[in-house]
Amino acid sequence: MTGRVVLPADGLDLTSTLTCGQVFHWRSQGAGWLGPVGDTVVQIEQQGGELLVNAEAAAVAREYFALDHSLEEIYATFPVDESMARALVFCRGLRIVRQPAWECLATFITSALKQVPHIAQISHTLRQRYGQRLDWPGAEIFAYPGPEKLAALTEADLRDCKLGFRAKNLLGAARMIAAGEVNLDHVASLPDTEAREELCRLPGVGEKVANCALLFGFGRLAAFPIDVWIERVLRELYFRRKRNVTARRLREFSGTYFGPYGGYAQQYLFHHARMTWKKAV
DNA sequence: CTCCAGGTTCCGG
DNA sequence: CCGGAACATGGA
């Protein structure tokens, strides 16, 4: 056990941040959490308005948990309506974290048509079989395998990790990135629209997965992923009793109505709906 | 046994 | 542009 450092984290809700479905590999450990961020092991625990973190991971944690995001300023941009207000009360303190781009993108490629626990299982299997073992006493922690590592595998290898039809997509994406056909560093330098188009060149990456990657892995806080849950939220809370509301219409609405931090609004609506609309998985 | 899950892609109106 | 169907796997 290494020394611990205290980070001021006023207004943070660590638990909802790590369990809201933006990231899938953190393990509950005592009163806190243990997991890798890139190739750094982070052991973290919230005590009131402070975070206790292992000293060598302090800088990584500060960046990852986006402690520089001013939540109150973000909340001030949310649209004023009853649904948004309920979600905010329920999720206050939830932060959009800054995930390493590749592992975020890859994880959401494997998320298609899967429940959250399954996504977590796939992530763990991939890490355990093909990721680098990180040095941490008393626990086996693995980094997410890089695109070059996955590119060298076969589709059968990945299907054996229970990826199903997603195996071909993850493999294809890894190979395109490993070959330099798509460069994630370049994507990071592009405006939102162009970055999204570039990501959509990868197999298994459509609007939704691209927006998840942009929001959670590229810090594009306006990106608004529309999945089955958010589509229900939009249709039932914002288009109640409206006929013929197309996907395009929902996309246009969500792209403007929720403002410059639409991604935050999206995650709050998503988490709130999932936790309160019965049978929370 | 049937249904659905943080979708994408391809196909026919 | 829009609605349907196929695609793997596991849990309810």
PDB file of C-alpha atoms (C1' of nucleotides) in Angstrom:
ATOM      1  CA  MET A   1       0.000   0.000   0.000  1.00  0.00           C
ATOM      2  CA  THR A   2       1.349   3.295  -1.043  1.00  0.00           C
ATOM      3  CA  GLY A   3       0.693   6.648   0.489  1.00  0.00           C
ATOM      4  CA  ARG A   4      -2.558   8.452  -0.020  1.00  0.00           C
ATOM      5  CA  VAL A   5      -3.312  11.910  -1.237  1.00  0.00           C
ATOM      6  CA  VAL A   6      -6.386  14.002  -0.614  1.00  0.00           C
ATOM      7  CA  LEU A   7      -8.053  15.699  -3.566  1.00  0.00           C
ATOM      8  CA  PRO A   8     -10.751  18.306  -3.017  1.00  0.00           C
ATOM      9  CA  ALA A   9     -13.833  17.061  -4.839  1.00  0.00           C
ATOM     10  CA  ASP A  10     -16.679  19.197  -3.676  1.00  0.00           C
ATOM     11  CA  GLY A  11     -19.954  18.245  -5.268  1.00  0.00           C
ATOM     12  CA  LEU A  12     -18.772  14.872  -6.537  1.00  0.00           C
ATOM     13  CA  ASP A  13     -20.805  11.672  -6.326  1.00  0.00           C
ATOM     14  CA  LEU A  14     -18.165   9.022  -6.967  1.00  0.00           C
ATOM     15  CA  THR A  15     -20.529   6.067  -6.841  1.00  0.00           C
ATOM     16  CA  SER A  16     -22.983   7.341  -9.430  1.00  0.00           C
ATOM     17  CA  THR A  17     -20.061   8.495 -11.556  1.00  0.00           C
ATOM     18  CA  LEU A  18     -18.655   4.965 -11.693  1.00  0.00           C
ATOM     19  CA  THR A  19     -21.947   3.050 -11.892  1.00  0.00           C
ATOM     20  CA  CYS A  20     -23.975   5.184 -14.304  1.00  0.00           C
ATOM     21  CA  GLY A  21     -22.962   3.202 -17.372  1.00  0.00           C
ATOM     22  CA  GLN A  22     -20.278   5.432 -18.881  1.00  0.00           C
ATOM     23  CA  VAL A  23     -17.520   3.049 -17.794  1.00  0.00           C
ATOM     24  CA  PHE A  24     -17.675  -0.658 -16.974  1.00  0.00           C
ATOM     25  CA  HIS A  25     -14.539  -2.000 -15.346  1.00  0.00           C
ATOM     26  CA  TRP A  26     -14.348  -0.494 -11.842  1.00  0.00           C
ATOM     27  CA  ARG A  27     -14.520  -2.879  -8.905  1.00  0.00           C
ATOM     28  CA  SER A  28     -16.080  -1.969  -5.587  1.00  0.00           C
ATOM     29  CA  GLN A  29     -13.493  -2.391  -2.850  1.00  0.00           C
ATOM     30  CA  GLY A  30     -14.465  -1.742   0.746  1.00  0.00           C
ATOM     31  CA  ALA A  31     -15.741   1.813   0.947  1.00  0.00           C
ATOM     32  CA  GLY A  32     -14.039   2.733  -2.303  1.00  0.00           C
ATOM     33  CA  TRP A  33     -13.141   1.587  -5.787  1.00  0.00           C
ATOM     34  CA  LEU A  34     -10.213  -0.053  -7.527  1.00  0.00           C
ATOM     35  CA  GLY A  35      -9.463  -0.010 -11.224  1.00  0.00           C
ATOM     36  CA  PRO A  36      -7.069   0.888 -14.024  1.00  0.00           C
ATOM     37  CA  VAL A  37      -7.015   4.185 -15.876  1.00  0.00           C
ATOM     38  CA  GLY A  38      -4.907   3.443 -18.919  1.00  0.00           C
ATOM     39  CA  ASP A  39      -1.956   1.634 -17.342  1.00  0.00           C
ATOM     40  CA  THR A  40      -2.207   3.286 -13.934  1.00  0.00           C
ATOM     41  CA  VAL A  41      -3.925   1.502 -11.061  1.00  0.00           C
ATOM     42  CA  VAL A  42      -6.212   3.835  -9.145  1.00  0.00           C
ATOM     43  CA  GLN A  43      -7.505   3.087  -5.660  1.00  0.00           C
ATOM     44  CA  ILE A  44      -9.993   5.731  -4.714  1.00  0.00           C
ATOM     45  CA  GLU A  45     -12.503   6.500  -2.008  1.00  0.00           C
ATOM     46  CA  GLN A  46     -14.776   9.418  -1.338  1.00  0.00           C
ATOM     47  CA  GLN A  47     -15.093  10.853   2.151  1.00  0.00           C
ATOM     48  CA  GLY A  48     -17.504  13.735   2.116  1.00  0.00           C
ATOM     49  CA  GLY A  49     -16.168  16.441  -0.167  1.00  0.00           C
ATOM     50  CA  GLU A  50     -12.784  14.815  -0.550  1.00  0.00           C
ATOM     51  CA  LEU A  51     -11.230  11.992  -2.536  1.00  0.00           C
ATOM     52  CA  LEU A  52      -8.543   9.740  -1.105  1.00  0.00           C
ATOM     53  CA  VAL A  53      -6.351   8.310  -3.831  1.00  0.00           C
ATOM     54  CA  ASN A  54      -3.067   6.407  -3.975  1.00  0.00           C
ATOM     55  CA  ALA A  55      -0.334   9.018  -4.333  1.00  0.00           C
ATOM     56  CA  GLU A  56       1.170   7.831  -7.613  1.00  0.00           C
ATOM     57  CA  ALA A  57      -2.237   8.060  -9.291  1.00  0.00           C
ATOM     58  CA  ALA A  58      -3.214  11.505  -8.016  1.00  0.00           C
ATOM     59  CA  ALA A  59      -2.562  13.364 -11.251  1.00  0.00           C
ATOM     60  CA  VAL A  60      -4.253  10.674 -13.315  1.00  0.00           C
ATOM     61  CA  ALA A  61      -7.290  10.696 -11.053  1.00  0.00           C
ATOM     62  CA  ARG A  62      -7.606  14.462 -11.101  1.00  0.00           C
ATOM     63  CA  GLU A  63      -7.700  14.388 -14.889  1.00  0.00           C
ATOM     64  CA  TYR A  64      -9.864  11.257 -15.198  1.00  0.00           C
ATOM     65  CA  PHE A  65     -12.550  12.421 -12.813  1.00  0.00           C
ATOM     66  CA  ALA A  66     -12.597  15.833 -14.474  1.00  0.00           C
ATOM     67  CA  LEU A  67     -12.376  17.663 -11.181  1.00  0.00           C
ATOM     68  CA  ASP A  68     -11.928  20.831 -13.224  1.00  0.00           C
ATOM     69  CA  HIS A  69     -15.457  20.612 -14.641  1.00  0.00           C
ATOM     70  CA  SER A  70     -17.594  23.183 -12.886  1.00  0.00           C
ATOM     71  CA  LEU A  71     -20.792  21.260 -12.315  1.00  0.00           C
ATOM     72  CA  GLU A  72     -22.787  24.305 -11.284  1.00  0.00           C
ATOM     73  CA  GLU A  73     -21.842  26.096 -14.484  1.00  0.00           C
ATOM     74  CA  ILE A  74     -22.833  23.011 -16.455  1.00  0.00           C
ATOM     75  CA  TYR A  75     -26.148  22.673 -14.637  1.00  0.00           C
ATOM     76  CA  ALA A  76     -26.873  26.321 -15.387  1.00  0.00           C
ATOM     77  CA  THR A  77     -26.930  25.494 -19.099  1.00  0.00           C
ATOM     78  CA  PHE A  78     -29.454  22.640 -18.755  1.00  0.00           C
ATOM     79  CA  PRO A  79     -32.892  23.287 -20.209  1.00  0.00           C
ATOM     80  CA  VAL A  80     -35.481  24.225 -17.611  1.00  0.00           C
ATOM     81  CA  ASP A  81     -38.131  21.529 -17.617  1.00  0.00           C
ATOM     82  CA  GLU A  82     -39.552  19.057 -15.139  1.00  0.00           C
ATOM     83  CA  SER A  83     -37.880  15.941 -16.559  1.00  0.00           C
ATOM     84  CA  MET A  84     -34.452  17.536 -16.538  1.00  0.00           C
ATOM     85  CA  ALA A  85     -35.004  18.836 -13.014  1.00  0.00           C
ATOM     86  CA  ARG A  86     -35.873  15.368 -11.714  1.00  0.00           C
ATOM     87  CA  ALA A  87     -32.817  13.852 -13.361  1.00  0.00           C
ATOM     88  CA  LEU A  88     -30.591  16.545 -11.893  1.00  0.00           C
ATOM     89  CA  VAL A  89     -31.875  16.013  -8.360  1.00  0.00           C
ATOM     90  CA  PHE A  90     -31.272  12.281  -8.740  1.00  0.00           C
ATOM     91  CA  CYS A  91     -27.808  12.486 -10.341  1.00  0.00           C
ATOM     92  CA  ARG A  92     -26.273  15.626  -8.849  1.00  0.00           C
ATOM     93  CA  GLY A  93     -22.531  15.108  -8.497  1.00  0.00           C
ATOM     94  CA  LEU A  94     -22.230  12.629 -11.363  1.00  0.00           C
ATOM     95  CA  ARG A  95     -19.253  13.563 -13.535  1.00  0.00           C
ATOM     96  CA  ILE A  96     -18.502  12.635 -17.112  1.00  0.00           C
ATOM     97  CA  VAL A  97     -15.027  11.112 -16.783  1.00  0.00           C
ATOM     98  CA  ARG A  98     -12.207  11.390 -19.308  1.00  0.00           C
ATOM     99  CA  GLN A  99     -11.593   7.860 -20.544  1.00  0.00           C
ATOM    100  CA  PRO A 100      -8.651   6.837 -22.700  1.00  0.00           C
ATOM    101  CA  ALA A 101     -10.035   7.088 -26.233  1.00  0.00           C
ATOM    102  CA  TRP A 102      -9.275   3.617 -27.563  1.00  0.00           C
ATOM    103  CA  GLU A 103     -10.584   1.585 -24.652  1.00  0.00           C
ATOM    104  CA  CYS A 104     -13.694   3.737 -24.545  1.00  0.00           C
ATOM    105  CA  LEU A 105     -14.326   3.343 -28.265  1.00  0.00           C
ATOM    106  CA  ALA A 106     -13.586  -0.379 -28.221  1.00  0.00           C
ATOM    107  CA  THR A 107     -15.816  -0.991 -25.220  1.00  0.00           C
ATOM    108  CA  PHE A 108     -18.751   0.732 -26.869  1.00  0.00           C
ATOM    109  CA  ILE A 109     -18.191  -1.267 -30.056  1.00  0.00           C
ATOM    110  CA  THR A 110     -18.707  -4.348 -27.888  1.00  0.00           C
ATOM    111  CA  SER A 111     -21.771  -2.791 -26.231  1.00  0.00           C
ATOM    112  CA  ALA A 112     -24.130  -3.107 -29.186  1.00  0.00           C
ATOM    113  CA  LEU A 113     -27.325  -4.886 -28.185  1.00  0.00           C
ATOM    114  CA  LYS A 114     -25.881  -5.943 -24.828  1.00  0.00           C
ATOM    115  CA  GLN A 115     -26.938  -5.288 -21.262  1.00  0.00           C
ATOM    116  CA  VAL A 116     -24.574  -3.338 -19.014  1.00  0.00           C
ATOM    117  CA  PRO A 117     -23.430  -6.385 -16.976  1.00  0.00           C
ATOM    118  CA  HIS A 118     -22.577  -8.219 -20.209  1.00  0.00           C
ATOM    119  CA  ILE A 119     -20.532  -5.282 -21.445  1.00  0.00           C
ATOM    120  CA  ALA A 120     -18.607  -5.332 -18.179  1.00  0.00           C
ATOM    121  CA  GLN A 121     -18.028  -9.073 -18.504  1.00  0.00           C
ATOM    122  CA  ILE A 122     -16.665  -8.721 -22.019  1.00  0.00           C
ATOM    123  CA  SER A 123     -14.385  -5.880 -20.920  1.00  0.00           C
ATOM    124  CA  HIS A 124     -12.979  -7.981 -18.095  1.00  0.00           C
ATOM    125  CA  THR A 125     -12.400 -11.013 -20.302  1.00  0.00           C
ATOM    126  CA  LEU A 126     -10.571  -8.956 -22.922  1.00  0.00           C
ATOM    127  CA  ARG A 127      -8.425  -7.300 -20.283  1.00  0.00           C
ATOM    128  CA  GLN A 128      -7.633 -10.530 -18.504  1.00  0.00           C
ATOM    129  CA  ARG A 129      -6.720 -12.476 -21.622  1.00  0.00           C
ATOM    130  CA  TYR A 130      -4.997  -9.850 -23.714  1.00  0.00           C
ATOM    131  CA  GLY A 131      -4.263  -6.807 -21.562  1.00  0.00           C
ATOM    132  CA  GLN A 132      -1.073  -5.987 -19.708  1.00  0.00           C
ATOM    133  CA  ARG A 133      -1.024  -7.089 -16.079  1.00  0.00           C
ATOM    134  CA  LEU A 134      -0.490  -4.052 -13.892  1.00  0.00           C
ATOM    135  CA  ASP A 135       1.511  -4.105 -10.703  1.00  0.00           C
ATOM    136  CA  TRP A 136      -0.786  -4.050  -7.714  1.00  0.00           C
ATOM    137  CA  PRO A 137      -0.464  -6.188  -4.605  1.00  0.00           C
ATOM    138  CA  GLY A 138      -3.438  -8.327  -3.726  1.00  0.00           C
ATOM    139  CA  ALA A 139      -5.447  -7.902  -6.903  1.00  0.00           C
ATOM    140  CA  GLU A 140      -5.198  -8.745 -10.575  1.00  0.00           C
ATOM    141  CA  ILE A 141      -5.615  -5.546 -12.533  1.00  0.00           C
ATOM    142  CA  PHE A 142      -5.217  -5.435 -16.290  1.00  0.00           C
ATOM    143  CA  ALA A 143      -4.955  -2.603 -18.780  1.00  0.00           C
ATOM    144  CA  TYR A 144      -7.211  -2.695 -21.839  1.00  0.00           C
ATOM    145  CA  PRO A 145      -5.399  -4.330 -24.785  1.00  0.00           C
ATOM    146  CA  GLY A 146      -4.306  -1.800 -27.392  1.00  0.00           C
ATOM    147  CA  PRO A 147      -5.423  -1.876 -31.035  1.00  0.00           C
ATOM    148  CA  GLU A 148      -2.149  -3.510 -32.147  1.00  0.00           C
ATOM    149  CA  LYS A 149      -2.661  -6.336 -29.668  1.00  0.00           C
ATOM    150  CA  LEU A 150      -6.241  -7.000 -30.759  1.00  0.00           C
ATOM    151  CA  ALA A 151      -5.370  -6.578 -34.443  1.00  0.00           C
ATOM    152  CA  ALA A 152      -3.057  -9.594 -34.168  1.00  0.00           C
ATOM    153  CA  LEU A 153      -5.872 -11.856 -32.941  1.00  0.00           C
ATOM    154  CA  THR A 154      -8.409 -13.817 -34.963  1.00  0.00           C
ATOM    155  CA  GLU A 155     -12.156 -13.414 -35.061  1.00  0.00           C
ATOM    156  CA  ALA A 156     -12.422 -16.787 -33.323  1.00  0.00           C
ATOM    157  CA  ASP A 157     -10.260 -15.515 -30.450  1.00  0.00           C
ATOM    158  CA  LEU A 158     -12.675 -12.659 -29.893  1.00  0.00           C
ATOM    159  CA  ARG A 159     -15.794 -14.773 -30.321  1.00  0.00           C
ATOM    160  CA  ASP A 160     -14.396 -16.935 -27.566  1.00  0.00           C
ATOM    161  CA  CYS A 161     -14.588 -13.841 -25.350  1.00  0.00           C
ATOM    162  CA  LYS A 162     -18.372 -13.930 -25.927  1.00  0.00           C
ATOM    163  CA  LEU A 163     -18.419 -11.020 -28.330  1.00  0.00           C
ATOM    164  CA  GLY A 164     -20.758 -12.732 -30.767  1.00  0.00           C
ATOM    165  CA  PHE A 165     -21.254 -10.775 -33.981  1.00  0.00           C
ATOM    166  CA  ARG A 166     -19.357  -7.859 -32.405  1.00  0.00           C
ATOM    167  CA  ALA A 167     -16.098  -9.813 -32.760  1.00  0.00           C
ATOM    168  CA  LYS A 168     -15.767  -8.967 -36.436  1.00  0.00           C
ATOM    169  CA  ASN A 169     -16.396  -5.285 -35.706  1.00  0.00           C
ATOM    170  CA  LEU A 170     -13.885  -4.970 -32.879  1.00  0.00           C
ATOM    171  CA  LEU A 171     -11.266  -6.826 -34.884  1.00  0.00           C
ATOM    172  CA  GLY A 172     -11.897  -4.715 -37.981  1.00  0.00           C
ATOM    173  CA  ALA A 173     -11.713  -1.479 -35.994  1.00  0.00           C
ATOM    174  CA  ALA A 174      -8.527  -2.551 -34.231  1.00  0.00           C
ATOM    175  CA  ARG A 175      -6.915  -3.436 -37.542  1.00  0.00           C
ATOM    176  CA  MET A 176      -7.865  -0.175 -39.222  1.00  0.00           C
ATOM    177  CA  ILE A 177      -6.435   1.787 -36.316  1.00  0.00           C
ATOM    178  CA  ALA A 178      -3.324  -0.362 -36.040  1.00  0.00           C
ATOM    179  CA  ALA A 179      -2.761   0.130 -39.775  1.00  0.00           C
ATOM    180  CA  GLY A 180      -3.123   3.881 -39.448  1.00  0.00           C
ATOM    181  CA  GLU A 181      -6.239   4.041 -41.643  1.00  0.00           C
ATOM    182  CA  VAL A 182      -7.939   5.844 -38.800  1.00  0.00           C
ATOM    183  CA  ASN A 183      -5.852   7.863 -36.380  1.00  0.00           C
ATOM    184  CA  LEU A 184      -7.447   8.595 -33.013  1.00  0.00           C
ATOM    185  CA  ASP A 185      -4.990  11.392 -32.266  1.00  0.00           C
ATOM    186  CA  HIS A 186      -6.098  13.011 -35.497  1.00  0.00           C
ATOM    187  CA  VAL A 187      -9.750  12.458 -34.583  1.00  0.00           C
ATOM    188  CA  ALA A 188      -9.057  14.293 -31.331  1.00  0.00           C
ATOM    189  CA  SER A 189      -7.991  17.358 -33.313  1.00  0.00           C
ATOM    190  CA  LEU A 190     -11.127  17.506 -35.472  1.00  0.00           C
ATOM    191  CA  PRO A 191     -14.343  19.460 -34.843  1.00  0.00           C
ATOM    192  CA  ASP A 192     -17.210  17.336 -33.488  1.00  0.00           C
ATOM    193  CA  THR A 193     -18.942  16.666 -36.807  1.00  0.00           C
ATOM    194  CA  GLU A 194     -15.787  15.686 -38.674  1.00  0.00           C
ATOM    195  CA  ALA A 195     -14.575  13.611 -35.717  1.00  0.00           C
ATOM    196  CA  ARG A 196     -17.881  11.722 -35.711  1.00  0.00           C
ATOM    197  CA  GLU A 197     -17.660  11.052 -39.446  1.00  0.00           C
ATOM    198  CA  GLU A 198     -14.131   9.747 -39.062  1.00  0.00           C
ATOM    199  CA  LEU A 199     -15.116   7.388 -36.229  1.00  0.00           C
ATOM    200  CA  CYS A 200     -18.072   6.122 -38.273  1.00  0.00           C
ATOM    201  CA  ARG A 201     -15.636   4.773 -40.868  1.00  0.00           C
ATOM    202  CA  LEU A 202     -14.817   2.023 -38.392  1.00  0.00           C
ATOM    203  CA  PRO A 203     -16.864  -1.193 -38.540  1.00  0.00           C
ATOM    204  CA  GLY A 204     -19.437  -1.423 -35.762  1.00  0.00           C
ATOM    205  CA  VAL A 205     -19.353   2.327 -35.221  1.00  0.00           C
ATOM    206  CA  GLY A 206     -22.533   4.205 -36.078  1.00  0.00           C
ATOM    207  CA  GLU A 207     -24.040   7.400 -34.689  1.00  0.00           C
ATOM    208  CA  LYS A 208     -24.610   6.075 -31.211  1.00  0.00           C
ATOM    209  CA  VAL A 209     -21.248   4.428 -30.584  1.00  0.00           C
ATOM    210  CA  ALA A 210     -19.443   7.370 -32.172  1.00  0.00           C
ATOM    211  CA  ASN A 211     -21.251   9.767 -29.855  1.00  0.00           C
ATOM    212  CA  CYS A 212     -20.399   7.652 -26.808  1.00  0.00           C
ATOM    213  CA  ALA A 213     -16.748   7.702 -27.813  1.00  0.00           C
ATOM    214  CA  LEU A 214     -16.853  11.450 -28.442  1.00  0.00           C
ATOM    215  CA  LEU A 215     -18.534  12.152 -25.109  1.00  0.00           C
ATOM    216  CA  PHE A 216     -16.678   9.746 -22.828  1.00  0.00           C
ATOM    217  CA  GLY A 217     -13.365   9.401 -24.665  1.00  0.00           C
ATOM    218  CA  PHE A 218     -12.798  12.665 -26.487  1.00  0.00           C
ATOM    219  CA  GLY A 219     -14.254  15.179 -24.056  1.00  0.00           C
ATOM    220  CA  ARG A 220     -16.936  16.367 -26.458  1.00  0.00           C
ATOM    221  CA  LEU A 221     -19.506  17.330 -23.860  1.00  0.00           C
ATOM    222  CA  ALA A 222     -22.153  18.303 -26.410  1.00  0.00           C
ATOM    223  CA  ALA A 223     -22.293  14.806 -27.937  1.00  0.00           C
ATOM    224  CA  PHE A 224     -25.695  13.229 -27.235  1.00  0.00           C
ATOM    225  CA  PRO A 225     -25.801   9.447 -27.753  1.00  0.00           C
ATOM    226  CA  ILE A 226     -29.308   8.138 -28.472  1.00  0.00           C
ATOM    227  CA  ASP A 227     -29.761   4.546 -27.333  1.00  0.00           C
ATOM    228  CA  VAL A 228     -32.939   2.630 -26.567  1.00  0.00           C
ATOM    229  CA  TRP A 229     -33.227   4.196 -23.095  1.00  0.00           C
ATOM    230  CA  ILE A 230     -32.743   7.774 -24.239  1.00  0.00           C
ATOM    231  CA  GLU A 231     -35.106   7.208 -27.133  1.00  0.00           C
ATOM    232  CA  ARG A 232     -37.766   6.150 -24.627  1.00  0.00           C
ATOM    233  CA  VAL A 233     -36.984   9.186 -22.480  1.00  0.00           C
ATOM    234  CA  LEU A 234     -37.293  11.540 -25.431  1.00  0.00           C
ATOM    235  CA  ARG A 235     -40.471   9.961 -26.772  1.00  0.00           C
ATOM    236  CA  GLU A 236     -42.227   9.662 -23.423  1.00  0.00           C
ATOM    237  CA  LEU A 237     -41.069  12.870 -21.747  1.00  0.00           C
ATOM    238  CA  TYR A 238     -40.491  15.270 -24.631  1.00  0.00           C
ATOM    239  CA  PHE A 239     -42.700  13.968 -27.469  1.00  0.00           C
ATOM    240  CA  ARG A 240     -45.592  12.517 -25.530  1.00  0.00           C
ATOM    241  CA  ARG A 241     -48.542  11.697 -27.768  1.00  0.00           C
ATOM    242  CA  LYS A 242     -46.780  12.895 -30.883  1.00  0.00           C
ATOM    243  CA  ARG A 243     -47.113  10.758 -34.000  1.00  0.00           C
ATOM    244  CA  ASN A 244     -44.494   9.962 -36.607  1.00  0.00           C
ATOM    245  CA  VAL A 245     -41.510  11.206 -34.649  1.00  0.00           C
ATOM    246  CA  THR A 246     -38.575   9.982 -36.693  1.00  0.00           C
ATOM    247  CA  ALA A 247     -35.062   9.229 -35.539  1.00  0.00           C
ATOM    248  CA  ARG A 248     -33.911  12.258 -37.468  1.00  0.00           C
ATOM    249  CA  ARG A 249     -36.344  14.452 -35.557  1.00  0.00           C
ATOM    250  CA  LEU A 250     -35.071  13.125 -32.221  1.00  0.00           C
ATOM    251  CA  ARG A 251     -31.504  13.758 -33.301  1.00  0.00           C
ATOM    252  CA  GLU A 252     -32.250  17.325 -34.351  1.00  0.00           C
ATOM    253  CA  PHE A 253     -34.108  18.032 -31.118  1.00  0.00           C
ATOM    254  CA  SER A 254     -31.499  16.554 -28.795  1.00  0.00           C
ATOM    255  CA  GLY A 255     -28.724  18.303 -30.669  1.00  0.00           C
ATOM    256  CA  THR A 256     -30.080  21.736 -29.871  1.00  0.00           C
ATOM    257  CA  TYR A 257     -32.484  21.592 -26.928  1.00  0.00           C
ATOM    258  CA  PHE A 258     -30.003  20.297 -24.350  1.00  0.00           C
ATOM    259  CA  GLY A 259     -27.333  22.872 -25.057  1.00  0.00           C
ATOM    260  CA  PRO A 260     -23.514  22.915 -25.039  1.00  0.00           C
ATOM    261  CA  TYR A 261     -23.316  20.278 -22.284  1.00  0.00           C
ATOM    262  CA  GLY A 262     -25.914  18.009 -23.851  1.00  0.00           C
ATOM    263  CA  GLY A 263     -23.785  14.981 -23.065  1.00  0.00           C
ATOM    264  CA  TYR A 264     -24.074  15.703 -19.351  1.00  0.00           C
ATOM    265  CA  ALA A 265     -27.822  16.164 -19.691  1.00  0.00           C
ATOM    266  CA  GLN A 266     -28.017  12.908 -21.637  1.00  0.00           C
ATOM    267  CA  GLN A 267     -26.161  10.931 -19.000  1.00  0.00           C
ATOM    268  CA  TYR A 268     -28.316  12.350 -16.217  1.00  0.00           C
ATOM    269  CA  LEU A 269     -31.518  11.463 -18.084  1.00  0.00           C
ATOM    270  CA  PHE A 270     -30.121   8.020 -18.923  1.00  0.00           C
ATOM    271  CA  HIS A 271     -29.029   7.139 -15.396  1.00  0.00           C
ATOM    272  CA  HIS A 272     -32.187   8.487 -13.805  1.00  0.00           C
ATOM    273  CA  ALA A 273     -34.430   6.572 -16.196  1.00  0.00           C
ATOM    274  CA  ARG A 274     -32.520   3.347 -15.800  1.00  0.00           C
ATOM    275  CA  MET A 275     -32.529   3.522 -12.018  1.00  0.00           C
ATOM    276  CA  THR A 276     -36.160   4.505 -11.594  1.00  0.00           C
ATOM    277  CA  TRP A 277     -38.083   2.987 -14.498  1.00  0.00           C
ATOM    278  CA  LYS A 278     -38.444  -0.408 -12.769  1.00  0.00           C
ATOM    279  CA  LYS A 279     -36.195  -3.470 -13.001  1.00  0.00           C
ATOM    280  CA  ALA A 280     -32.892  -1.635 -12.757  1.00  0.00           C
ATOM    281  CA  VAL A 281     -30.408  -4.056 -14.254  1.00  0.00           C
TER     282      VAL A 281
ATOM    283  C1'  DC B   1     -39.883 -20.914 -24.188  1.00  0.00           C
ATOM    284  C1'  DT B   2     -40.074 -16.063 -25.467  1.00  0.00           C
ATOM    285  C1'  DC B   3     -38.337 -11.547 -25.190  1.00  0.00           C
ATOM    286  C1'  DC B   4     -34.912  -8.023 -25.036  1.00  0.00           C
ATOM    287  C1'  DA B   5     -30.451  -5.766 -24.278  1.00  0.00           C
ATOM    288  C1'  DG B   6     -26.351   1.744 -24.057  1.00  0.00           C
ATOM    289  C1'  DG B   7     -26.776  -0.856 -32.468  1.00  0.00           C
ATOM    290  C1'  DT B   8     -25.025  -1.355 -37.066  1.00  0.00           C
ATOM    291  C1'  DT B   9     -25.684  -2.576 -41.598  1.00  0.00           C
ATOM    292  C1'  DC B  10     -28.066  -3.887 -45.538  1.00  0.00           C
ATOM    293  C1'  DC B  11     -32.375  -3.992 -48.231  1.00  0.00           C
ATOM    294  C1'  DG B  12     -36.781  -2.766 -50.346  1.00  0.00           C
ATOM    295  C1'  DG B  13     -40.488   1.009 -50.460  1.00  0.00           C
TER     296       DG B  13
ATOM    297  C1'  DC C   1     -35.141   9.252 -45.917  1.00  0.00           C
ATOM    298  C1'  DC C   2     -37.775   5.484 -43.449  1.00  0.00           C
ATOM    299  C1'  DG C   3     -39.171   1.013 -41.448  1.00  0.00           C
ATOM    300  C1'  DG C   4     -37.662  -4.063 -41.078  1.00  0.00           C
ATOM    301  C1'  DA C   5     -34.684  -7.851 -40.433  1.00  0.00           C
ATOM    302  C1'  DA C   6     -30.439 -10.244 -39.384  1.00  0.00           C
ATOM    303  C1'  DC C   7     -26.846 -10.613 -36.242  1.00  0.00           C
ATOM    304  C1'  DA C   8     -24.801 -13.797 -30.931  1.00  0.00           C
ATOM    305  C1'  DT C   9     -25.337 -14.370 -26.196  1.00  0.00           C
ATOM    306  C1'  DG C  10     -27.225 -14.514 -21.636  1.00  0.00           C
ATOM    307  C1'  DG C  11     -30.511 -13.196 -18.131  1.00  0.00           C
ATOM    308  C1'  DA C  12     -35.378 -12.246 -16.825  1.00  0.00           C
TER     309       DA C  12
END
